């Protein structure tokens, strides 16, 4: 594909700023009855996307093909193809694997924009090479073209973004963004949270700490993002063994390989609206193959 370079510019004085906490088009919800062709009853106590308790049995309807009546942009009866914003500060190998999965239609979503604080990073270069618009965030003395948090929310709204995927983005996500996209921002971390997470745990530091602790298992965690580092609700994990002679680099390579698989699976589940919320606030992924199974 012809190399293109984009830098989106947005008005710093938007005429219409959506109110905080009012994501106008909730994109992760109990699937709509509109596309039902069979009914399943189960007794897990689940709540809706908004966190409103739904007591007793919940009836979820879905298309017989596992939820896809529509493989296009949403004009059919199935869930609309979701718009994704990926946040990257580094090499962007997770970003790349998600993009490749979207291109081959393994994900019912489209990467609409890359957000970065490092315009020269590998992830930004990959975005430009693949015609994906790049937004710089945040604004700083070294990045005067960066957007403010409020302008970023406005920009993402204009792009009709459904989910924000953090993939090696090192800055803390501001509260404005978390509140503007409830239950719609996820991050990948290279350890089994809540262990080896929090401020300062990034890159090889995580793997060095795992090895030094004597832990026999590590692996990636994908979690919803709250206002702190690595503390949001856990959505998915994959266990990777820590071998007796592992270096941090060797462990990082083994974990990263699993990250690529896991992030694609989780993004697919988000886009297919297969993430549901247990009554206690824990998110679960409904299996595509067996809709009565959750992980
Ligand atoms: C990954 O290890 C991820 O878990 C962490 O940052 C790293 C990003 O790697 N949050 P890449 O840029 O996707 O290659």
PDB file of C-alpha atoms and ligand atoms in Angstrom:
ATOM      1  CA  UNK A   1       0.000   0.000   0.000  1.00  0.00           C
ATOM      2  CA  UNK A   2       1.214   3.456  -0.817  1.00  0.00           C
ATOM      3  CA  UNK A   3       2.812   5.074   2.190  1.00  0.00           C
ATOM      4  CA  UNK A   4       0.721   7.919   3.557  1.00  0.00           C
ATOM      5  CA  UNK A   5       1.279  10.150   6.494  1.00  0.00           C
ATOM      6  CA  UNK A   6      -1.608  11.624   8.419  1.00  0.00           C
ATOM      7  CA  UNK A   7      -1.866  13.973  11.290  1.00  0.00           C
ATOM      8  CA  UNK A   8      -5.454  14.677  12.128  1.00  0.00           C
ATOM      9  CA  UNK A   9      -6.179  18.137  13.318  1.00  0.00           C
ATOM     10  CA  UNK A  10      -9.171  18.984  15.413  1.00  0.00           C
ATOM     11  CA  UNK A  11     -10.617  22.212  16.616  1.00  0.00           C
ATOM     12  CA  UNK A  12      -9.547  23.047  20.120  1.00  0.00           C
ATOM     13  CA  UNK A  13     -12.860  24.773  20.555  1.00  0.00           C
ATOM     14  CA  UNK A  14     -15.430  22.200  19.502  1.00  0.00           C
ATOM     15  CA  UNK A  15     -18.911  23.535  19.151  1.00  0.00           C
ATOM     16  CA  UNK A  16     -20.402  20.437  20.658  1.00  0.00           C
ATOM     17  CA  UNK A  17     -18.592  18.579  23.402  1.00  0.00           C
ATOM     18  CA  UNK A  18     -20.299  15.391  24.510  1.00  0.00           C
ATOM     19  CA  UNK A  19     -20.969  15.240  28.207  1.00  0.00           C
ATOM     20  CA  UNK A  20     -18.676  13.146  30.342  1.00  0.00           C
ATOM     21  CA  UNK A  21     -19.883   9.630  30.956  1.00  0.00           C
ATOM     22  CA  UNK A  22     -22.407   9.681  28.158  1.00  0.00           C
ATOM     23  CA  UNK A  23     -20.879   7.555  25.437  1.00  0.00           C
ATOM     24  CA  UNK A  24     -23.648   8.156  22.963  1.00  0.00           C
ATOM     25  CA  UNK A  25     -23.573   4.753  21.312  1.00  0.00           C
ATOM     26  CA  UNK A  26     -22.783   2.087  23.895  1.00  0.00           C
ATOM     27  CA  UNK A  27     -20.964  -0.523  21.913  1.00  0.00           C
ATOM     28  CA  UNK A  28     -20.622  -3.365  24.323  1.00  0.00           C
ATOM     29  CA  UNK A  29     -23.944  -4.584  25.478  1.00  0.00           C
ATOM     30  CA  UNK A  30     -26.133  -7.574  25.767  1.00  0.00           C
ATOM     31  CA  UNK A  31     -26.767  -8.393  22.111  1.00  0.00           C
ATOM     32  CA  UNK A  32     -29.852  -6.831  20.660  1.00  0.00           C
ATOM     33  CA  UNK A  33     -32.992  -8.871  20.216  1.00  0.00           C
ATOM     34  CA  UNK A  34     -33.198  -7.525  16.699  1.00  0.00           C
ATOM     35  CA  UNK A  35     -30.818 -10.140  15.386  1.00  0.00           C
ATOM     36  CA  UNK A  36     -32.261 -13.074  17.216  1.00  0.00           C
ATOM     37  CA  UNK A  37     -32.977 -16.407  15.693  1.00  0.00           C
ATOM     38  CA  UNK A  38     -32.521 -18.625  18.720  1.00  0.00           C
ATOM     39  CA  UNK A  39     -32.757 -18.110  22.442  1.00  0.00           C
ATOM     40  CA  UNK A  40     -30.497 -19.264  25.229  1.00  0.00           C
ATOM     41  CA  UNK A  41     -31.266 -19.117  28.918  1.00  0.00           C
ATOM     42  CA  UNK A  42     -28.613 -19.298  31.568  1.00  0.00           C
ATOM     43  CA  UNK A  43     -28.480 -18.508  35.218  1.00  0.00           C
ATOM     44  CA  UNK A  44     -25.322 -16.464  35.510  1.00  0.00           C
ATOM     45  CA  UNK A  45     -26.286 -13.170  37.058  1.00  0.00           C
ATOM     46  CA  UNK A  46     -25.207 -10.633  34.527  1.00  0.00           C
ATOM     47  CA  UNK A  47     -25.562  -6.921  34.219  1.00  0.00           C
ATOM     48  CA  UNK A  48     -25.881  -4.752  31.192  1.00  0.00           C
ATOM     49  CA  UNK A  49     -23.105  -2.639  29.712  1.00  0.00           C
ATOM     50  CA  UNK A  50     -24.218   0.272  31.839  1.00  0.00           C
ATOM     51  CA  UNK A  51     -23.952  -1.780  35.005  1.00  0.00           C
ATOM     52  CA  UNK A  52     -27.700  -1.948  35.571  1.00  0.00           C
ATOM     53  CA  UNK A  53     -28.422  -5.187  37.443  1.00  0.00           C
ATOM     54  CA  UNK A  54     -30.573  -7.674  35.581  1.00  0.00           C
ATOM     55  CA  UNK A  55     -32.048 -10.081  38.064  1.00  0.00           C
ATOM     56  CA  UNK A  56     -32.813 -13.723  37.578  1.00  0.00           C
ATOM     57  CA  UNK A  57     -32.452 -15.469  34.297  1.00  0.00           C
ATOM     58  CA  UNK A  58     -31.185 -13.465  31.420  1.00  0.00           C
ATOM     59  CA  UNK A  59     -32.264 -14.245  27.926  1.00  0.00           C
ATOM     60  CA  UNK A  60     -29.657 -13.585  25.327  1.00  0.00           C
ATOM     61  CA  UNK A  61     -30.650 -13.781  21.717  1.00  0.00           C
ATOM     62  CA  UNK A  62     -28.234 -14.264  18.922  1.00  0.00           C
ATOM     63  CA  UNK A  63     -28.016 -15.250  15.314  1.00  0.00           C
ATOM     64  CA  UNK A  64     -27.564 -18.960  14.712  1.00  0.00           C
ATOM     65  CA  UNK A  65     -24.266 -18.410  12.979  1.00  0.00           C
ATOM     66  CA  UNK A  66     -22.775 -17.288  16.264  1.00  0.00           C
ATOM     67  CA  UNK A  67     -23.767 -13.681  16.037  1.00  0.00           C
ATOM     68  CA  UNK A  68     -22.999 -12.562  12.529  1.00  0.00           C
ATOM     69  CA  UNK A  69     -25.819 -11.770  10.232  1.00  0.00           C
ATOM     70  CA  UNK A  70     -23.751  -8.959   8.808  1.00  0.00           C
ATOM     71  CA  UNK A  71     -20.084  -9.023   7.883  1.00  0.00           C
ATOM     72  CA  UNK A  72     -20.126  -5.492   6.572  1.00  0.00           C
ATOM     73  CA  UNK A  73     -20.442  -2.105   8.123  1.00  0.00           C
ATOM     74  CA  UNK A  74     -23.647  -2.754   9.971  1.00  0.00           C
ATOM     75  CA  UNK A  75     -26.432  -2.315   7.486  1.00  0.00           C
ATOM     76  CA  UNK A  76     -27.681  -5.876   8.122  1.00  0.00           C
ATOM     77  CA  UNK A  77     -29.075  -7.419  11.249  1.00  0.00           C
ATOM     78  CA  UNK A  78     -25.775  -8.313  12.966  1.00  0.00           C
ATOM     79  CA  UNK A  79     -23.611  -6.143  15.143  1.00  0.00           C
ATOM     80  CA  UNK A  80     -22.071  -3.186  13.408  1.00  0.00           C
ATOM     81  CA  UNK A  81     -18.383  -3.418  12.592  1.00  0.00           C
ATOM     82  CA  UNK A  82     -16.616  -1.634  15.425  1.00  0.00           C
ATOM     83  CA  UNK A  83     -14.213   1.275  15.130  1.00  0.00           C
ATOM     84  CA  UNK A  84     -11.002   0.893  17.100  1.00  0.00           C
ATOM     85  CA  UNK A  85      -8.385   3.350  18.350  1.00  0.00           C
ATOM     86  CA  UNK A  86      -5.055   1.764  19.262  1.00  0.00           C
ATOM     87  CA  UNK A  87      -2.653   3.550  21.634  1.00  0.00           C
ATOM     88  CA  UNK A  88       1.055   2.802  21.213  1.00  0.00           C
ATOM     89  CA  UNK A  89       4.365   4.246  22.453  1.00  0.00           C
ATOM     90  CA  UNK A  90       6.813   1.682  21.070  1.00  0.00           C
ATOM     91  CA  UNK A  91       7.393  -0.965  18.443  1.00  0.00           C
ATOM     92  CA  UNK A  92       3.727  -1.771  18.058  1.00  0.00           C
ATOM     93  CA  UNK A  93       3.868  -5.530  17.492  1.00  0.00           C
ATOM     94  CA  UNK A  94       0.487  -5.990  19.230  1.00  0.00           C
ATOM     95  CA  UNK A  95      -0.958  -3.161  17.131  1.00  0.00           C
ATOM     96  CA  UNK A  96       0.364  -4.872  14.042  1.00  0.00           C
ATOM     97  CA  UNK A  97      -1.137  -8.267  14.899  1.00  0.00           C
ATOM     98  CA  UNK A  98      -4.537  -6.670  15.621  1.00  0.00           C
ATOM     99  CA  UNK A  99      -4.371  -4.726  12.365  1.00  0.00           C
ATOM    100  CA  UNK A 100      -3.469  -7.853  10.396  1.00  0.00           C
ATOM    101  CA  UNK A 101      -6.365  -9.728  12.009  1.00  0.00           C
ATOM    102  CA  UNK A 102      -8.760  -6.894  11.107  1.00  0.00           C
ATOM    103  CA  UNK A 103      -7.502  -6.883   7.505  1.00  0.00           C
ATOM    104  CA  UNK A 104      -8.105 -10.629   7.159  1.00  0.00           C
ATOM    105  CA  UNK A 105     -11.532 -10.150   8.812  1.00  0.00           C
ATOM    106  CA  UNK A 106     -10.709 -12.270  11.858  1.00  0.00           C
ATOM    107  CA  UNK A 107     -11.881  -9.245  13.852  1.00  0.00           C
ATOM    108  CA  UNK A 108     -15.220  -7.576  13.130  1.00  0.00           C
ATOM    109  CA  UNK A 109     -13.578  -4.208  13.528  1.00  0.00           C
ATOM    110  CA  UNK A 110     -11.539  -1.556  11.822  1.00  0.00           C
ATOM    111  CA  UNK A 111      -8.559   0.354  13.203  1.00  0.00           C
ATOM    112  CA  UNK A 112      -9.667   3.920  12.582  1.00  0.00           C
ATOM    113  CA  UNK A 113      -6.759   5.700  14.259  1.00  0.00           C
ATOM    114  CA  UNK A 114      -3.461   5.235  16.054  1.00  0.00           C
ATOM    115  CA  UNK A 115      -2.817   7.414  19.097  1.00  0.00           C
ATOM    116  CA  UNK A 116       0.770   7.902  20.224  1.00  0.00           C
ATOM    117  CA  UNK A 117       2.935  10.087  22.433  1.00  0.00           C
ATOM    118  CA  UNK A 118       5.965   9.118  20.307  1.00  0.00           C
ATOM    119  CA  UNK A 119       5.452  10.113  16.676  1.00  0.00           C
ATOM    120  CA  UNK A 120       8.750   8.464  15.709  1.00  0.00           C
ATOM    121  CA  UNK A 121       7.961   5.069  17.252  1.00  0.00           C
ATOM    122  CA  UNK A 122       7.657   1.851  15.260  1.00  0.00           C
ATOM    123  CA  UNK A 123       3.908   1.721  15.785  1.00  0.00           C
ATOM    124  CA  UNK A 124       3.441   5.195  14.284  1.00  0.00           C
ATOM    125  CA  UNK A 125       5.628   4.255  11.313  1.00  0.00           C
ATOM    126  CA  UNK A 126       3.537   1.121  10.737  1.00  0.00           C
ATOM    127  CA  UNK A 127       0.348   3.214  10.899  1.00  0.00           C
ATOM    128  CA  UNK A 128       1.642   5.700   8.339  1.00  0.00           C
ATOM    129  CA  UNK A 129       2.804   2.866   6.054  1.00  0.00           C
ATOM    130  CA  UNK A 130      -0.669   1.378   6.194  1.00  0.00           C
ATOM    131  CA  UNK A 131      -2.706   4.532   5.737  1.00  0.00           C
ATOM    132  CA  UNK A 132      -3.947   4.637   9.325  1.00  0.00           C
ATOM    133  CA  UNK A 133      -4.395   8.181  10.673  1.00  0.00           C
ATOM    134  CA  UNK A 134      -2.114   9.132  13.563  1.00  0.00           C
ATOM    135  CA  UNK A 135      -3.075  11.379  16.481  1.00  0.00           C
ATOM    136  CA  UNK A 136      -0.475  12.657  18.880  1.00  0.00           C
ATOM    137  CA  UNK A 137      -1.433  12.635  22.525  1.00  0.00           C
ATOM    138  CA  UNK A 138      -0.779  14.234  24.939  1.00  0.00           C
ATOM    139  CA  UNK A 139       0.293  17.759  24.214  1.00  0.00           C
ATOM    140  CA  UNK A 140       3.658  18.496  25.823  1.00  0.00           C
ATOM    141  CA  UNK A 141       6.645  20.803  25.406  1.00  0.00           C
ATOM    142  CA  UNK A 142       8.321  18.160  23.235  1.00  0.00           C
ATOM    143  CA  UNK A 143       5.033  17.410  21.427  1.00  0.00           C
ATOM    144  CA  UNK A 144       3.333  20.779  20.836  1.00  0.00           C
ATOM    145  CA  UNK A 145       1.126  19.222  18.134  1.00  0.00           C
ATOM    146  CA  UNK A 146      -0.347  16.815  20.663  1.00  0.00           C
ATOM    147  CA  UNK A 147      -4.009  17.064  21.646  1.00  0.00           C
ATOM    148  CA  UNK A 148      -5.359  17.889  25.066  1.00  0.00           C
ATOM    149  CA  UNK A 149      -7.479  15.228  26.759  1.00  0.00           C
ATOM    150  CA  UNK A 150     -10.694  17.085  25.936  1.00  0.00           C
ATOM    151  CA  UNK A 151      -9.711  17.441  22.287  1.00  0.00           C
ATOM    152  CA  UNK A 152      -8.777  13.776  22.111  1.00  0.00           C
ATOM    153  CA  UNK A 153     -12.250  12.808  23.350  1.00  0.00           C
ATOM    154  CA  UNK A 154     -13.770  15.093  20.715  1.00  0.00           C
ATOM    155  CA  UNK A 155     -11.564  13.587  18.008  1.00  0.00           C
ATOM    156  CA  UNK A 156     -12.429  10.015  18.989  1.00  0.00           C
ATOM    157  CA  UNK A 157     -16.138  10.874  19.026  1.00  0.00           C
ATOM    158  CA  UNK A 158     -15.881  12.295  15.546  1.00  0.00           C
ATOM    159  CA  UNK A 159     -14.247   9.076  14.404  1.00  0.00           C
ATOM    160  CA  UNK A 160     -17.098   7.149  16.011  1.00  0.00           C
ATOM    161  CA  UNK A 161     -14.670   5.070  18.050  1.00  0.00           C
ATOM    162  CA  UNK A 162     -16.145   2.142  19.964  1.00  0.00           C
ATOM    163  CA  UNK A 163     -13.103   0.722  21.752  1.00  0.00           C
ATOM    164  CA  UNK A 164      -9.729   2.057  22.837  1.00  0.00           C
ATOM    165  CA  UNK A 165      -7.003  -0.588  22.838  1.00  0.00           C
ATOM    166  CA  UNK A 166      -3.831   0.282  24.762  1.00  0.00           C
ATOM    167  CA  UNK A 167      -0.886  -1.693  23.413  1.00  0.00           C
ATOM    168  CA  UNK A 168       2.335  -0.522  24.997  1.00  0.00           C
ATOM    169  CA  UNK A 169       1.136   3.042  25.578  1.00  0.00           C
ATOM    170  CA  UNK A 170       3.198   4.274  28.507  1.00  0.00           C
ATOM    171  CA  UNK A 171       1.299   7.391  29.601  1.00  0.00           C
ATOM    172  CA  UNK A 172      -1.478   7.242  32.160  1.00  0.00           C
ATOM    173  CA  UNK A 173      -4.888   7.531  30.507  1.00  0.00           C
ATOM    174  CA  UNK A 174      -6.593  10.683  31.809  1.00  0.00           C
ATOM    175  CA  UNK A 175      -9.807  10.416  33.732  1.00  0.00           C
ATOM    176  CA  UNK A 176     -11.716  12.342  31.036  1.00  0.00           C
ATOM    177  CA  UNK A 177     -11.038   9.551  28.581  1.00  0.00           C
ATOM    178  CA  UNK A 178     -11.873   6.737  30.993  1.00  0.00           C
ATOM    179  CA  UNK A 179     -15.186   8.395  31.873  1.00  0.00           C
ATOM    180  CA  UNK A 180     -16.030   9.220  28.271  1.00  0.00           C
ATOM    181  CA  UNK A 181     -15.603   5.555  27.279  1.00  0.00           C
ATOM    182  CA  UNK A 182     -16.929   3.448  30.161  1.00  0.00           C
ATOM    183  CA  UNK A 183     -16.130  -0.255  29.842  1.00  0.00           C
ATOM    184  CA  UNK A 184     -14.567   0.439  26.478  1.00  0.00           C
ATOM    185  CA  UNK A 185     -10.856   0.957  27.212  1.00  0.00           C
ATOM    186  CA  UNK A 186      -8.593  -2.090  27.563  1.00  0.00           C
ATOM    187  CA  UNK A 187      -4.867  -2.526  28.113  1.00  0.00           C
ATOM    188  CA  UNK A 188      -2.439  -5.401  27.764  1.00  0.00           C
ATOM    189  CA  UNK A 189       0.176  -5.974  30.454  1.00  0.00           C
ATOM    190  CA  UNK A 190       2.938  -8.607  30.245  1.00  0.00           C
ATOM    191  CA  UNK A 191       2.409 -10.244  33.653  1.00  0.00           C
ATOM    192  CA  UNK A 192      -0.373 -12.070  35.429  1.00  0.00           C
ATOM    193  CA  UNK A 193      -1.998  -9.145  37.207  1.00  0.00           C
ATOM    194  CA  UNK A 194      -2.413  -8.171  39.972  1.00  0.00           C
ATOM    195  CA  UNK A 195       1.213  -9.367  40.326  1.00  0.00           C
ATOM    196  CA  UNK A 196       4.019  -7.261  38.876  1.00  0.00           C
ATOM    197  CA  UNK A 197       1.827  -4.362  37.810  1.00  0.00           C
ATOM    198  CA  UNK A 198       1.519  -0.686  38.615  1.00  0.00           C
ATOM    199  CA  UNK A 199       3.611   2.391  38.010  1.00  0.00           C
ATOM    200  CA  UNK A 200       7.185   1.521  37.039  1.00  0.00           C
ATOM    201  CA  UNK A 201       6.356  -2.014  35.912  1.00  0.00           C
ATOM    202  CA  UNK A 202       6.834  -1.873  32.158  1.00  0.00           C
ATOM    203  CA  UNK A 203       9.028  -3.515  29.542  1.00  0.00           C
ATOM    204  CA  UNK A 204      11.849  -5.744  30.755  1.00  0.00           C
ATOM    205  CA  UNK A 205      11.411  -4.475  34.317  1.00  0.00           C
ATOM    206  CA  UNK A 206       8.311  -6.647  34.583  1.00  0.00           C
ATOM    207  CA  UNK A 207      10.068  -9.793  33.406  1.00  0.00           C
ATOM    208  CA  UNK A 208      13.160  -9.159  35.561  1.00  0.00           C
ATOM    209  CA  UNK A 209      10.927  -8.814  38.614  1.00  0.00           C
ATOM    210  CA  UNK A 210       9.046 -12.023  37.737  1.00  0.00           C
ATOM    211  CA  UNK A 211      12.296 -13.994  37.397  1.00  0.00           C
ATOM    212  CA  UNK A 212      13.771 -12.491  40.572  1.00  0.00           C
ATOM    213  CA  UNK A 213      10.664 -13.449  42.535  1.00  0.00           C
ATOM    214  CA  UNK A 214      10.992 -17.120  41.650  1.00  0.00           C
ATOM    215  CA  UNK A 215       7.500 -17.216  40.159  1.00  0.00           C
ATOM    216  CA  UNK A 216       7.093 -20.297  37.960  1.00  0.00           C
ATOM    217  CA  UNK A 217       4.394 -18.804  35.777  1.00  0.00           C
ATOM    218  CA  UNK A 218       3.850 -15.505  34.066  1.00  0.00           C
ATOM    219  CA  UNK A 219       1.860 -14.377  31.032  1.00  0.00           C
ATOM    220  CA  UNK A 220      -0.189 -11.534  29.598  1.00  0.00           C
ATOM    221  CA  UNK A 221      -3.246  -9.938  31.169  1.00  0.00           C
ATOM    222  CA  UNK A 222      -5.825  -7.871  29.311  1.00  0.00           C
ATOM    223  CA  UNK A 223      -7.830  -5.660  31.631  1.00  0.00           C
ATOM    224  CA  UNK A 224     -10.278  -2.798  31.467  1.00  0.00           C
ATOM    225  CA  UNK A 225      -8.654   0.526  32.225  1.00  0.00           C
ATOM    226  CA  UNK A 226      -9.483   2.701  35.195  1.00  0.00           C
ATOM    227  CA  UNK A 227      -7.793   5.846  36.473  1.00  0.00           C
ATOM    228  CA  UNK A 228      -4.734   3.984  37.810  1.00  0.00           C
ATOM    229  CA  UNK A 229      -1.982   1.843  36.330  1.00  0.00           C
ATOM    230  CA  UNK A 230      -2.955  -1.816  35.836  1.00  0.00           C
ATOM    231  CA  UNK A 231      -5.779  -1.974  38.389  1.00  0.00           C
ATOM    232  CA  UNK A 232      -8.910  -2.266  36.231  1.00  0.00           C
ATOM    233  CA  UNK A 233     -11.025  -5.407  36.009  1.00  0.00           C
ATOM    234  CA  UNK A 234      -9.253  -8.382  34.462  1.00  0.00           C
ATOM    235  CA  UNK A 235     -10.793  -9.613  31.218  1.00  0.00           C
ATOM    236  CA  UNK A 236      -8.382 -12.307  29.963  1.00  0.00           C
ATOM    237  CA  UNK A 237      -5.106 -13.981  30.867  1.00  0.00           C
ATOM    238  CA  UNK A 238      -2.794 -16.596  29.388  1.00  0.00           C
ATOM    239  CA  UNK A 239      -0.307 -18.600  31.444  1.00  0.00           C
ATOM    240  CA  UNK A 240       3.297 -18.880  30.230  1.00  0.00           C
ATOM    241  CA  UNK A 241       5.900 -20.963  32.096  1.00  0.00           C
ATOM    242  CA  UNK A 242       8.970 -19.275  33.545  1.00  0.00           C
ATOM    243  CA  UNK A 243      11.896 -21.606  32.802  1.00  0.00           C
ATOM    244  CA  UNK A 244      14.791 -22.109  35.269  1.00  0.00           C
ATOM    245  CA  UNK A 245      17.387 -20.427  33.064  1.00  0.00           C
ATOM    246  CA  UNK A 246      15.188 -17.761  31.523  1.00  0.00           C
ATOM    247  CA  UNK A 247      16.629 -14.325  30.867  1.00  0.00           C
ATOM    248  CA  UNK A 248      14.210 -11.406  30.967  1.00  0.00           C
ATOM    249  CA  UNK A 249      14.526 -11.153  27.179  1.00  0.00           C
ATOM    250  CA  UNK A 250      13.664 -14.820  26.655  1.00  0.00           C
ATOM    251  CA  UNK A 251      10.652 -14.602  28.948  1.00  0.00           C
ATOM    252  CA  UNK A 252       9.540 -11.360  27.258  1.00  0.00           C
ATOM    253  CA  UNK A 253       9.665 -13.055  23.849  1.00  0.00           C
ATOM    254  CA  UNK A 254       7.602 -16.018  25.067  1.00  0.00           C
ATOM    255  CA  UNK A 255       5.030 -13.743  26.734  1.00  0.00           C
ATOM    256  CA  UNK A 256       4.836 -11.391  23.720  1.00  0.00           C
ATOM    257  CA  UNK A 257       4.056 -14.318  21.430  1.00  0.00           C
ATOM    258  CA  UNK A 258       1.022 -15.097  23.611  1.00  0.00           C
ATOM    259  CA  UNK A 259       0.084 -11.422  23.820  1.00  0.00           C
ATOM    260  CA  UNK A 260      -0.407 -11.323  20.067  1.00  0.00           C
ATOM    261  CA  UNK A 261      -2.837 -14.263  20.140  1.00  0.00           C
ATOM    262  CA  UNK A 262      -4.689 -13.086  23.248  1.00  0.00           C
ATOM    263  CA  UNK A 263      -5.187  -9.487  22.134  1.00  0.00           C
ATOM    264  CA  UNK A 264      -6.643 -10.601  18.815  1.00  0.00           C
ATOM    265  CA  UNK A 265      -9.024 -13.011  20.583  1.00  0.00           C
ATOM    266  CA  UNK A 266     -10.137 -10.355  23.055  1.00  0.00           C
ATOM    267  CA  UNK A 267     -10.580  -7.694  20.379  1.00  0.00           C
ATOM    268  CA  UNK A 268     -12.663 -10.143  18.364  1.00  0.00           C
ATOM    269  CA  UNK A 269     -14.836 -10.790  21.430  1.00  0.00           C
ATOM    270  CA  UNK A 270     -15.305  -7.062  22.070  1.00  0.00           C
ATOM    271  CA  UNK A 271     -16.247  -6.414  18.463  1.00  0.00           C
ATOM    272  CA  UNK A 272     -18.681  -9.346  18.422  1.00  0.00           C
ATOM    273  CA  UNK A 273     -20.266  -8.107  21.657  1.00  0.00           C
ATOM    274  CA  UNK A 274     -19.337 -11.298  23.479  1.00  0.00           C
ATOM    275  CA  UNK A 275     -18.118  -9.529  26.620  1.00  0.00           C
ATOM    276  CA  UNK A 276     -20.708  -9.619  29.383  1.00  0.00           C
ATOM    277  CA  UNK A 277     -20.544  -8.317  32.932  1.00  0.00           C
ATOM    278  CA  UNK A 278     -21.165 -10.458  35.972  1.00  0.00           C
ATOM    279  CA  UNK A 279     -23.255  -8.912  38.698  1.00  0.00           C
ATOM    280  CA  UNK A 280     -20.161  -8.288  40.844  1.00  0.00           C
ATOM    281  CA  UNK A 281     -18.545  -6.269  38.054  1.00  0.00           C
ATOM    282  CA  UNK A 282     -16.266  -8.956  36.623  1.00  0.00           C
ATOM    283  CA  UNK A 283     -16.214  -9.050  32.811  1.00  0.00           C
ATOM    284  CA  UNK A 284     -16.510 -12.435  31.119  1.00  0.00           C
ATOM    285  CA  UNK A 285     -16.025 -13.545  27.528  1.00  0.00           C
ATOM    286  CA  UNK A 286     -18.731 -15.718  26.019  1.00  0.00           C
ATOM    287  CA  UNK A 287     -17.319 -18.495  23.876  1.00  0.00           C
ATOM    288  CA  UNK A 288     -18.130 -18.229  20.196  1.00  0.00           C
ATOM    289  CA  UNK A 289     -18.194 -21.999  19.747  1.00  0.00           C
ATOM    290  CA  UNK A 290     -20.286 -22.754  22.824  1.00  0.00           C
ATOM    291  CA  UNK A 291     -22.355 -19.753  23.869  1.00  0.00           C
ATOM    292  CA  UNK A 292     -23.015 -21.337  27.279  1.00  0.00           C
ATOM    293  CA  UNK A 293     -19.312 -21.225  28.115  1.00  0.00           C
ATOM    294  CA  UNK A 294     -17.604 -18.217  29.615  1.00  0.00           C
ATOM    295  CA  UNK A 295     -13.977 -17.543  30.402  1.00  0.00           C
TER     296      UNK A 295
HETATM  297  C1  LIG B   1       3.851  -5.437  25.519  1.00  0.00           C
HETATM  298  O1  LIG B   1       4.682  -6.308  26.214  1.00  0.00           O
HETATM  299  C2  LIG B   1       2.653  -5.069  26.357  1.00  0.00           C
HETATM  300  O2  LIG B   1       2.269  -6.086  27.227  1.00  0.00           O
HETATM  301  C3  LIG B   1       3.126  -3.888  27.112  1.00  0.00           C
HETATM  302  O3  LIG B   1       3.961  -3.187  26.238  1.00  0.00           O
HETATM  303  C4  LIG B   1       4.499  -4.094  25.284  1.00  0.00           C
HETATM  304  C5  LIG B   1       4.181  -3.538  23.922  1.00  0.00           C
HETATM  305  O4  LIG B   1       4.854  -4.261  22.924  1.00  0.00           O
HETATM  306  N1  LIG B   1       2.036  -3.094  27.627  1.00  0.00           N
HETATM  307  P1  LIG B   1       4.565  -3.929  21.408  1.00  0.00           P
HETATM  308  O5  LIG B   1       4.829  -2.444  21.208  1.00  0.00           O
HETATM  309  O6  LIG B   1       3.143  -4.295  21.109  1.00  0.00           O
HETATM  310  O7  LIG B   1       5.549  -4.771  20.644  1.00  0.00           O
END
